[in-house]
CSV table of N, CA, C and O in Angstrom, one decimal:
chain,number,residue,atom,x,y,z
A,1270,MET,N,0.8,-1.2,0.0
A,1270,MET,CA,0.0,0.0,0.0
A,1270,MET,C,0.9,1.3,0.0
A,1270,MET,O,0.6,2.2,-0.7
A,1271,PHE,N,1.9,1.2,0.8
A,1271,PHE,CA,2.8,2.4,0.9
A,1271,PHE,C,3.5,2.7,-0.5
A,1271,PHE,O,3.6,3.8,-0.9
A,1272,PHE,N,3.9,1.6,-1.1
A,1272,PHE,CA,4.6,1.7,-2.5
A,1272,PHE,C,3.6,2.3,-3.5
A,1272,PHE,O,3.9,3.1,-4.3
A,1273,THR,N,2.4,1.8,-3.5
A,1273,THR,CA,1.3,2.3,-4.4
A,1273,THR,C,1.1,3.8,-4.2
A,1273,THR,O,1.0,4.6,-5.1
A,1274,THR,N,1.1,4.3,-2.9
A,1274,THR,CA,0.9,5.7,-2.7
A,1274,THR,C,2.1,6.5,-3.2
A,1274,THR,O,1.9,7.6,-3.8
A,1275,ILE,N,3.3,6.0,-3.0
A,1275,ILE,CA,4.5,6.7,-3.5
A,1275,ILE,C,4.4,6.8,-5.0
A,1275,ILE,O,4.7,7.8,-5.6
A,1276,ALA,N,4.1,5.7,-5.7
A,1276,ALA,CA,4.0,5.6,-7.1
A,1276,ALA,C,3.0,6.6,-7.7
A,1276,ALA,O,3.2,7.3,-8.6
A,1277,CYS,N,1.8,6.6,-7.1
A,1277,CYS,CA,0.8,7.5,-7.5
A,1277,CYS,C,1.2,9.0,-7.3
A,1277,CYS,O,0.9,9.8,-8.2
A,1278,THR,N,1.8,9.2,-6.2
A,1278,THR,CA,2.3,10.6,-5.9
A,1278,THR,C,3.3,11.0,-7.0
A,1278,THR,O,3.3,12.1,-7.5
A,1279,ALA,N,4.2,10.1,-7.3
A,1279,ALA,CA,5.3,10.4,-8.3
A,1279,ALA,C,4.6,10.6,-9.7
A,1279,ALA,O,5.0,11.5,-10.4
A,1280,LEU,N,3.7,9.8,-10.1
A,1280,LEU,CA,3.0,10.0,-11.4
A,1280,LEU,C,2.2,11.3,-11.4
A,1280,LEU,O,2.2,12.0,-12.4
A,1281,ALA,N,1.6,11.7,-10.3
A,1281,ALA,CA,0.9,12.9,-10.3
A,1281,ALA,C,1.9,14.1,-10.4
A,1281,ALA,O,1.6,15.1,-11.1
A,1282,ALA,N,3.0,14.0,-9.8
A,1282,ALA,CA,4.0,15.1,-9.9
A,1282,ALA,C,4.5,15.2,-11.3
A,1282,ALA,O,4.7,16.3,-11.8
A,1283,LEU,N,4.8,14.1,-12.0
A,1283,LEU,CA,5.2,14.1,-13.4
A,1283,LEU,C,4.1,14.7,-14.3
A,1283,LEU,O,4.4,15.5,-15.1
A,1284,ALA,N,2.9,14.4,-14.1
A,1284,ALA,CA,1.8,14.9,-14.8
A,1284,ALA,C,1.7,16.5,-14.6
A,1284,ALA,O,1.4,17.2,-15.5
A,1285,ALA,N,1.9,16.9,-13.4
A,1285,ALA,CA,1.8,18.3,-13.0
A,1285,ALA,C,2.9,19.1,-13.6
A,1285,ALA,O,2.8,20.3,-13.9
A,1286,THR,N,4.1,18.5,-13.9
A,1286,THR,CA,5.2,19.3,-14.5
A,1286,THR,C,5.0,19.6,-16.0
A,1286,THR,O,5.8,20.3,-16.5
A,1287,GLY,N,4.0,18.9,-16.6
A,1287,GLY,CA,3.7,19.2,-18.0
A,1287,GLY,C,4.7,18.6,-18.9
A,1287,GLY,O,5.3,19.3,-19.8
A,1288,ILE,N,4.9,17.4,-18.8
A,1288,ILE,CA,5.9,16.7,-19.7
A,1288,ILE,C,5.5,17.0,-21.2
A,1288,ILE,O,6.4,17.3,-22.0
A,1289,ALA,N,4.2,17.0,-21.5
A,1289,ALA,CA,3.8,17.3,-22.9
A,1289,ALA,C,4.1,18.8,-23.3
A,1289,ALA,O,4.0,19.1,-24.4
A,1290,ASP,N,4.3,19.6,-22.3
A,1290,ASP,CA,4.5,21.0,-22.5
A,1290,ASP,C,6.0,21.4,-22.6
A,1290,ASP,O,6.3,22.6,-22.3
A,1291,ALA,N,6.8,20.5,-22.9
A,1291,ALA,CA,8.3,20.7,-22.9
A,1291,ALA,C,8.6,21.8,-24.0
A,1291,ALA,O,7.8,21.9,-25.0
A,1292,GLU,N,9.6,22.5,-23.8
A,1292,GLU,CA,10.0,23.5,-24.8
A,1292,GLU,C,10.4,22.9,-26.1
A,1292,GLU,O,11.0,21.8,-26.1
A,1293,PRO,N,10.1,23.5,-27.2
A,1293,PRO,CA,10.5,23.0,-28.5
A,1293,PRO,C,12.1,22.9,-28.5
A,1293,PRO,O,12.8,23.7,-28.0
A,1294,ALA,N,12.6,21.9,-29.2
A,1294,ALA,CA,14.0,21.7,-29.3
A,1294,ALA,C,14.7,22.8,-30.2
A,1294,ALA,O,14.1,23.4,-31.0
A,1295,ALA,N,16.0,22.9,-29.9
A,1295,ALA,CA,16.8,23.9,-30.7
A,1295,ALA,C,17.7,23.2,-31.7
A,1295,ALA,O,18.6,23.8,-32.2
A,1296,ARG,N,17.4,22.0,-32.0
A,1296,ARG,CA,18.1,21.2,-33.0
A,1296,ARG,C,17.1,20.3,-33.7
A,1296,ARG,O,16.3,19.7,-33.1
A,1297,LEU,N,17.3,20.3,-35.0
A,1297,LEU,CA,16.4,19.5,-35.9
A,1297,LEU,C,16.8,18.1,-35.7
A,1297,LEU,O,18.0,17.8,-35.7
A,1298,HIS,N,15.9,17.2,-35.7
A,1298,HIS,CA,16.2,15.7,-35.7
A,1298,HIS,C,15.7,15.1,-37.0
A,1298,HIS,O,15.0,15.7,-37.7
A,1299,GLU,N,16.2,13.9,-37.3
A,1299,GLU,CA,15.8,13.2,-38.5
A,1299,GLU,C,14.3,12.9,-38.3
A,1299,GLU,O,13.8,12.6,-37.3
A,1300,GLY,N,13.6,13.0,-39.4
A,1300,GLY,CA,12.2,12.7,-39.5
A,1300,GLY,C,11.3,13.9,-39.4
A,1300,GLY,O,11.7,15.1,-39.6
A,1301,MET,N,10.0,13.7,-39.2
A,1301,MET,CA,8.9,14.7,-39.3
A,1301,MET,C,8.8,15.5,-38.0
A,1301,MET,O,8.9,14.9,-36.9
A,1302,GLN,N,8.7,16.8,-38.1
A,1302,GLN,CA,8.5,17.6,-36.9
A,1302,GLN,C,7.7,18.9,-37.3
A,1302,GLN,O,7.7,19.3,-38.4
A,1303,VAL,N,7.0,19.4,-36.3
A,1303,VAL,CA,6.2,20.6,-36.5
A,1303,VAL,C,7.0,21.8,-35.8
A,1303,VAL,O,7.3,21.7,-34.6
A,1304,VAL,N,7.2,22.8,-36.6
A,1304,VAL,CA,7.9,24.0,-36.1
A,1304,VAL,C,7.0,24.7,-35.1
A,1304,VAL,O,5.9,25.0,-35.4
A,1305,GLY,N,7.5,25.1,-33.9
A,1305,GLY,CA,6.8,25.8,-32.9
A,1305,GLY,C,6.3,24.8,-31.9
A,1305,GLY,O,5.9,25.2,-30.8
A,1306,GLN,N,6.2,23.5,-32.2
A,1306,GLN,CA,5.8,22.5,-31.3
A,1306,GLN,C,6.9,21.6,-30.9
A,1306,GLN,O,7.3,21.4,-29.8
A,1307,ASP,N,7.5,20.9,-31.9
A,1307,ASP,CA,8.6,20.0,-31.7
A,1307,ASP,C,10.0,20.7,-31.7
A,1307,ASP,O,10.9,20.3,-31.0
A,1308,VAL,N,10.1,21.7,-32.6
A,1308,VAL,CA,11.4,22.5,-32.7
A,1308,VAL,C,11.0,24.0,-32.7
A,1308,VAL,O,9.9,24.4,-33.1
A,1309,GLN,N,12.0,24.8,-32.3
A,1309,GLN,CA,11.8,26.2,-32.3
A,1309,GLN,C,11.7,26.8,-33.7
A,1309,GLN,O,12.4,26.3,-34.6
A,1310,ALA,N,11.0,27.9,-33.9
A,1310,ALA,CA,11.0,28.6,-35.2
A,1310,ALA,C,12.3,29.4,-35.2
A,1310,ALA,O,12.9,29.7,-34.2
A,1311,GLY,N,12.7,29.8,-36.4
A,1311,GLY,CA,13.9,30.6,-36.5
A,1311,GLY,C,14.8,30.1,-37.6
A,1311,GLY,O,14.5,29.3,-38.4
A,1312,VAL,N,16.1,30.6,-37.5
A,1312,VAL,CA,17.1,30.2,-38.5
A,1312,VAL,C,17.9,29.0,-37.9
A,1312,VAL,O,18.4,29.1,-36.7
A,1313,TYR,N,18.2,28.1,-38.7
A,1313,TYR,CA,19.0,26.9,-38.4
A,1313,TYR,C,20.2,26.9,-39.3
A,1313,TYR,O,20.1,27.2,-40.5
A,1314,HIS,N,21.3,26.4,-38.8
A,1314,HIS,CA,22.6,26.3,-39.6
A,1314,HIS,C,23.1,24.9,-39.5
A,1314,HIS,O,22.9,24.2,-38.5
A,1315,THR,N,23.7,24.4,-40.6
A,1315,THR,CA,24.4,23.2,-40.7
A,1315,THR,C,25.8,23.4,-41.3
A,1315,THR,O,25.9,24.2,-42.2
A,1316,PRO,N,26.8,22.7,-40.8
A,1316,PRO,CA,28.1,22.8,-41.4
A,1316,PRO,C,28.1,22.0,-42.8
A,1316,PRO,O,29.1,22.1,-43.5
A,1317,GLY,N,27.1,21.2,-43.0
A,1317,GLY,CA,27.0,20.4,-44.2
A,1317,GLY,C,26.8,18.9,-43.9
A,1317,GLY,O,26.7,18.5,-42.8
A,1318,PRO,N,26.7,18.1,-45.0
A,1318,PRO,CA,26.4,16.7,-44.8
A,1318,PRO,C,27.6,16.0,-44.0
A,1318,PRO,O,28.7,16.4,-44.2
A,1319,ARG,N,27.2,15.0,-43.3
A,1319,ARG,CA,28.2,14.1,-42.6
A,1319,ARG,C,28.5,13.0,-43.6
A,1319,ARG,O,27.9,12.8,-44.6
A,1320,ARG,N,29.5,12.2,-43.3
A,1320,ARG,CA,30.0,11.1,-44.1
A,1320,ARG,C,28.8,10.2,-44.4
A,1320,ARG,O,28.6,9.8,-45.6
A,1321,ASP,N,28.0,9.9,-43.5
A,1321,ASP,CA,26.9,8.9,-43.7
A,1321,ASP,C,25.7,9.6,-44.4
A,1321,ASP,O,24.6,8.9,-44.6
A,1322,ASP,N,25.7,10.9,-44.7
A,1322,ASP,CA,24.6,11.5,-45.5
A,1322,ASP,C,24.8,11.4,-47.0
A,1322,ASP,O,24.0,12.0,-47.7
A,1323,TYR,N,25.8,10.8,-47.4
A,1323,TYR,CA,26.1,10.5,-48.9
A,1323,TYR,C,26.1,11.8,-49.7
A,1323,TYR,O,25.7,11.9,-50.8
A,1324,GLY,N,26.7,12.9,-49.1
A,1324,GLY,CA,26.9,14.1,-49.9
A,1324,GLY,C,25.8,15.1,-49.9
A,1324,GLY,O,26.0,16.2,-50.4
A,1325,ALA,N,24.6,14.8,-49.4
A,1325,ALA,CA,23.5,15.8,-49.4
A,1325,ALA,C,22.5,15.5,-48.2
A,1325,ALA,O,22.4,14.4,-47.7
A,1326,CYS,N,21.8,16.6,-47.8
A,1326,CYS,CA,20.8,16.5,-46.8
A,1326,CYS,C,19.6,17.1,-47.4
A,1326,CYS,O,19.6,17.9,-48.4
A,1327,PHE,N,18.4,16.8,-46.9
A,1327,PHE,CA,17.1,17.2,-47.5
A,1327,PHE,C,16.2,17.7,-46.4
A,1327,PHE,O,16.2,17.1,-45.3
A,1328,ILE,N,15.4,18.7,-46.7
A,1328,ILE,CA,14.3,19.2,-45.9
A,1328,ILE,C,13.1,19.2,-46.8
A,1328,ILE,O,13.1,19.9,-47.8
A,1329,GLU,N,12.0,18.5,-46.4
A,1329,GLU,CA,10.8,18.5,-47.2
A,1329,GLU,C,9.8,19.3,-46.3
A,1329,GLU,O,9.7,19.2,-45.1
A,1330,TRP,N,9.0,20.2,-47.0
A,1330,TRP,CA,7.9,20.9,-46.4
A,1330,TRP,C,6.6,20.2,-46.7
A,1330,TRP,O,6.4,20.0,-47.9
A,1331,LEU,N,5.8,19.9,-45.7
A,1331,LEU,CA,4.6,19.1,-46.0
A,1331,LEU,C,3.4,19.9,-45.5
A,1331,LEU,O,3.5,20.8,-44.7
A,1332,PRO,N,2.2,19.5,-46.1
A,1332,PRO,CA,1.0,20.3,-45.8
A,1332,PRO,C,0.5,20.1,-44.3
A,1332,PRO,O,-0.2,20.9,-43.8
A,1333,TYR,N,0.8,18.9,-43.8
A,1333,TYR,CA,0.3,18.6,-42.4
A,1333,TYR,C,1.1,17.4,-41.8
A,1333,TYR,O,1.7,16.7,-42.6
A,1334,LYS,N,1.1,17.3,-40.5
A,1334,LYS,CA,1.8,16.2,-39.9
A,1334,LYS,C,1.2,14.9,-40.3
A,1334,LYS,O,0.0,14.7,-40.2
A,1335,GLY,N,2.0,14.0,-40.7
A,1335,GLY,CA,1.5,12.7,-41.1
A,1335,GLY,C,1.4,12.6,-42.6
A,1335,GLY,O,1.1,11.5,-43.2
A,1336,ALA,N,1.6,13.7,-43.4
A,1336,ALA,CA,1.5,13.7,-44.8
A,1336,ALA,C,2.6,12.8,-45.4
A,1336,ALA,O,3.7,12.6,-44.8
A,1337,ARG,N,2.4,12.2,-46.6
A,1337,ARG,CA,3.4,11.4,-47.2
A,1337,ARG,C,4.3,12.3,-48.1
A,1337,ARG,O,3.9,13.4,-48.5
A,1338,SER,N,5.5,11.8,-48.4
A,1338,SER,CA,6.4,12.6,-49.2
A,1338,SER,C,5.8,13.0,-50.6
A,1338,SER,O,6.2,14.0,-51.2
A,1339,SER,N,4.9,12.2,-51.1
A,1339,SER,CA,4.3,12.4,-52.4
A,1339,SER,C,3.4,13.7,-52.3
A,1339,SER,O,3.0,14.2,-53.3
A,1340,GLU,N,3.0,14.1,-51.1
A,1340,GLU,CA,2.2,15.3,-50.9
A,1340,GLU,C,3.0,16.6,-50.6
A,1340,GLU,O,2.4,17.6,-50.3
A,1341,LEU,N,4.3,16.5,-50.7
A,1341,LEU,CA,5.2,17.6,-50.3
A,1341,LEU,C,4.9,18.9,-51.0
A,1341,LEU,O,4.4,18.9,-52.1
A,1342,ILE,N,5.1,20.0,-50.3
A,1342,ILE,CA,4.9,21.4,-50.8
A,1342,ILE,C,6.2,21.8,-51.5
A,1342,ILE,O,6.2,22.5,-52.5
A,1343,ASP,N,7.3,21.5,-50.9
A,1343,ASP,CA,8.6,21.9,-51.4
A,1343,ASP,C,9.7,21.0,-50.8
A,1343,ASP,O,9.5,20.3,-49.8
A,1344,ILE,N,10.8,20.9,-51.5
A,1344,ILE,CA,12.0,20.1,-51.0
A,1344,ILE,C,13.2,20.9,-51.3
A,1344,ILE,O,13.3,21.5,-52.4
A,1345,GLN,N,14.2,20.9,-50.4
A,1345,GLN,CA,15.4,21.6,-50.6
A,1345,GLN,C,16.5,20.6,-50.3
A,1345,GLN,O,16.4,19.8,-49.3
A,1346,SER,N,17.6,20.6,-51.1
A,1346,SER,CA,18.8,19.7,-50.8
A,1346,SER,C,19.9,20.7,-50.4
A,1346,SER,O,20.0,21.8,-50.9
A,1347,TYR,N,20.8,20.2,-49.6
A,1347,TYR,CA,21.9,20.9,-49.0
A,1347,TYR,C,23.2,20.1,-49.2
A,1347,TYR,O,23.2,19.0,-48.7
A,1348,THR,N,24.2,20.7,-49.8
A,1348,THR,CA,25.4,19.9,-50.1
A,1348,THR,C,26.6,20.5,-49.4
A,1348,THR,O,27.7,20.0,-49.5
A,1349,GLY,N,26.4,21.6,-48.7
A,1349,GLY,CA,27.5,22.3,-47.9
A,1349,GLY,C,27.0,23.1,-46.8
A,1349,GLY,O,25.8,22.9,-46.4
A,1350,ALA,N,27.8,23.9,-46.2
A,1350,ALA,CA,27.3,24.7,-45.1
A,1350,ALA,C,26.1,25.5,-45.6
A,1350,ALA,O,26.1,26.1,-46.6
A,1351,SER,N,25.0,25.5,-44.8
A,1351,SER,CA,23.8,26.1,-45.2
A,1351,SER,C,23.0,26.7,-44.0
A,1351,SER,O,23.2,26.3,-42.9
A,1352,TYR,N,22.0,27.6,-44.4
A,1352,TYR,CA,21.1,28.1,-43.4
A,1352,TYR,C,19.7,27.9,-43.9
A,1352,TYR,O,19.5,27.8,-45.2
A,1353,VAL,N,18.7,27.7,-43.0
A,1353,VAL,CA,17.3,27.6,-43.4
A,1353,VAL,C,16.5,28.4,-42.4
A,1353,VAL,O,16.7,28.3,-41.2
A,1354,GLN,N,15.4,29.1,-42.9
A,1354,GLN,CA,14.5,29.8,-42.0
A,1354,GLN,C,13.2,28.9,-41.9
A,1354,GLN,O,12.6,28.6,-42.9
A,1355,LEU,N,12.9,28.6,-40.6
A,1355,LEU,CA,11.6,27.9,-40.4
A,1355,LEU,C,10.7,28.7,-39.6
A,1355,LEU,O,11.0,29.5,-38.7
A,1356,HIS,N,9.4,28.6,-40.0
A,1356,HIS,CA,8.3,29.4,-39.4
A,1356,HIS,C,7.4,28.6,-38.5
A,1356,HIS,O,7.2,27.4,-38.9
A,1357,ASP,N,6.8,29.2,-37.5
A,1357,ASP,CA,5.8,28.5,-36.7
A,1357,ASP,C,4.7,27.8,-37.6
A,1357,ASP,O,4.2,28.5,-38.6
A,1358,GLY,N,4.4,26.6,-37.4
A,1358,GLY,CA,3.4,25.9,-38.2
A,1358,GLY,C,4.0,25.1,-39.3
A,1358,GLY,O,3.3,24.2,-39.9
A,1359,ASP,N,5.2,25.4,-39.8
A,1359,ASP,CA,5.8,24.6,-40.8
A,1359,ASP,C,5.9,23.1,-40.4
A,1359,ASP,O,6.2,22.8,-39.2
A,1360,VAL,N,5.5,22.2,-41.3
A,1360,VAL,CA,5.7,20.8,-41.0
A,1360,VAL,C,6.8,20.3,-42.0
A,1360,VAL,O,6.7,20.5,-43.2
A,1361,ILE,N,7.9,19.8,-41.4
A,1361,ILE,CA,9.1,19.5,-42.1
A,1361,ILE,C,9.4,18.0,-41.9
A,1361,ILE,O,9.1,17.4,-40.8
A,1362,ASN,N,10.1,17.4,-42.9
A,1362,ASN,CA,10.7,16.1,-42.7
A,1362,ASN,C,12.2,16.3,-43.1
A,1362,ASN,O,12.5,16.7,-44.2
A,1363,VAL,N,13.1,16.0,-42.1
A,1363,VAL,CA,14.5,16.2,-42.2
A,1363,VAL,C,15.2,14.9,-42.5
A,1363,VAL,O,14.9,13.9,-41.8
A,1364,THR,N,16.1,14.9,-43.5
A,1364,THR,CA,17.0,13.8,-43.8
A,1364,THR,C,18.4,14.2,-43.8
A,1364,THR,O,18.7,15.0,-44.7
A,1365,GLY,N,19.2,13.8,-42.9
A,1365,GLY,CA,20.6,14.2,-42.9
A,1365,GLY,C,21.0,15.5,-42.2
A,1365,GLY,O,20.1,16.3,-41.9
A,1366,CYS,N,22.3,15.7,-42.1
A,1366,CYS,CA,22.9,16.9,-41.5
A,1366,CYS,C,22.5,17.1,-40.0
A,1366,CYS,O,21.5,16.5,-39.6
A,1367,VAL,N,23.3,17.9,-39.4
A,1367,VAL,CA,23.0,18.3,-38.0
A,1367,VAL,C,22.7,19.8,-38.1
A,1367,VAL,O,23.5,20.6,-38.6
A,1368,TRP,N,21.4,20.1,-37.7
A,1368,TRP,CA,20.9,21.5,-37.8
A,1368,TRP,C,20.8,22.0,-36.4
A,1368,TRP,O,20.1,21.5,-35.6
A,1369,THR,N,21.3,23.2,-36.2
A,1369,THR,CA,21.3,23.9,-34.9
A,1369,THR,C,20.7,25.3,-35.0
A,1369,THR,O,21.0,26.0,-36.0
A,1370,HIS,N,19.8,25.6,-34.1
A,1370,HIS,CA,19.2,26.9,-34.0
A,1370,HIS,C,20.2,28.0,-33.8
A,1370,HIS,O,21.0,27.8,-32.9
A,1371,GLU,N,20.1,29.1,-34.5
A,1371,GLU,CA,21.0,30.2,-34.3
A,1371,GLU,C,20.6,31.0,-33.2
A,1371,GLU,O,19.5,31.3,-32.9
């Protein structure tokens, strides 16, 4: 009974801290993300593709989260040091490179 009380108290504390309300990340990750929710809006920089990126990186802009690549609005490829401006609400799919918020 004592352990159950502690576990319930710990779960309530985690829920109260707003795990789902975490700050958006300042680094883009591989895959789909929503700007303003998953990652911060603003300018991102990359030094360029890594060895395992096969010489290029890509960012696809999609109409909504869960959209397929065949529905993309735009796609950009990056082969060297680059910058990209991302706006709140953009839905992007990132492949390659390490992108850091400026």
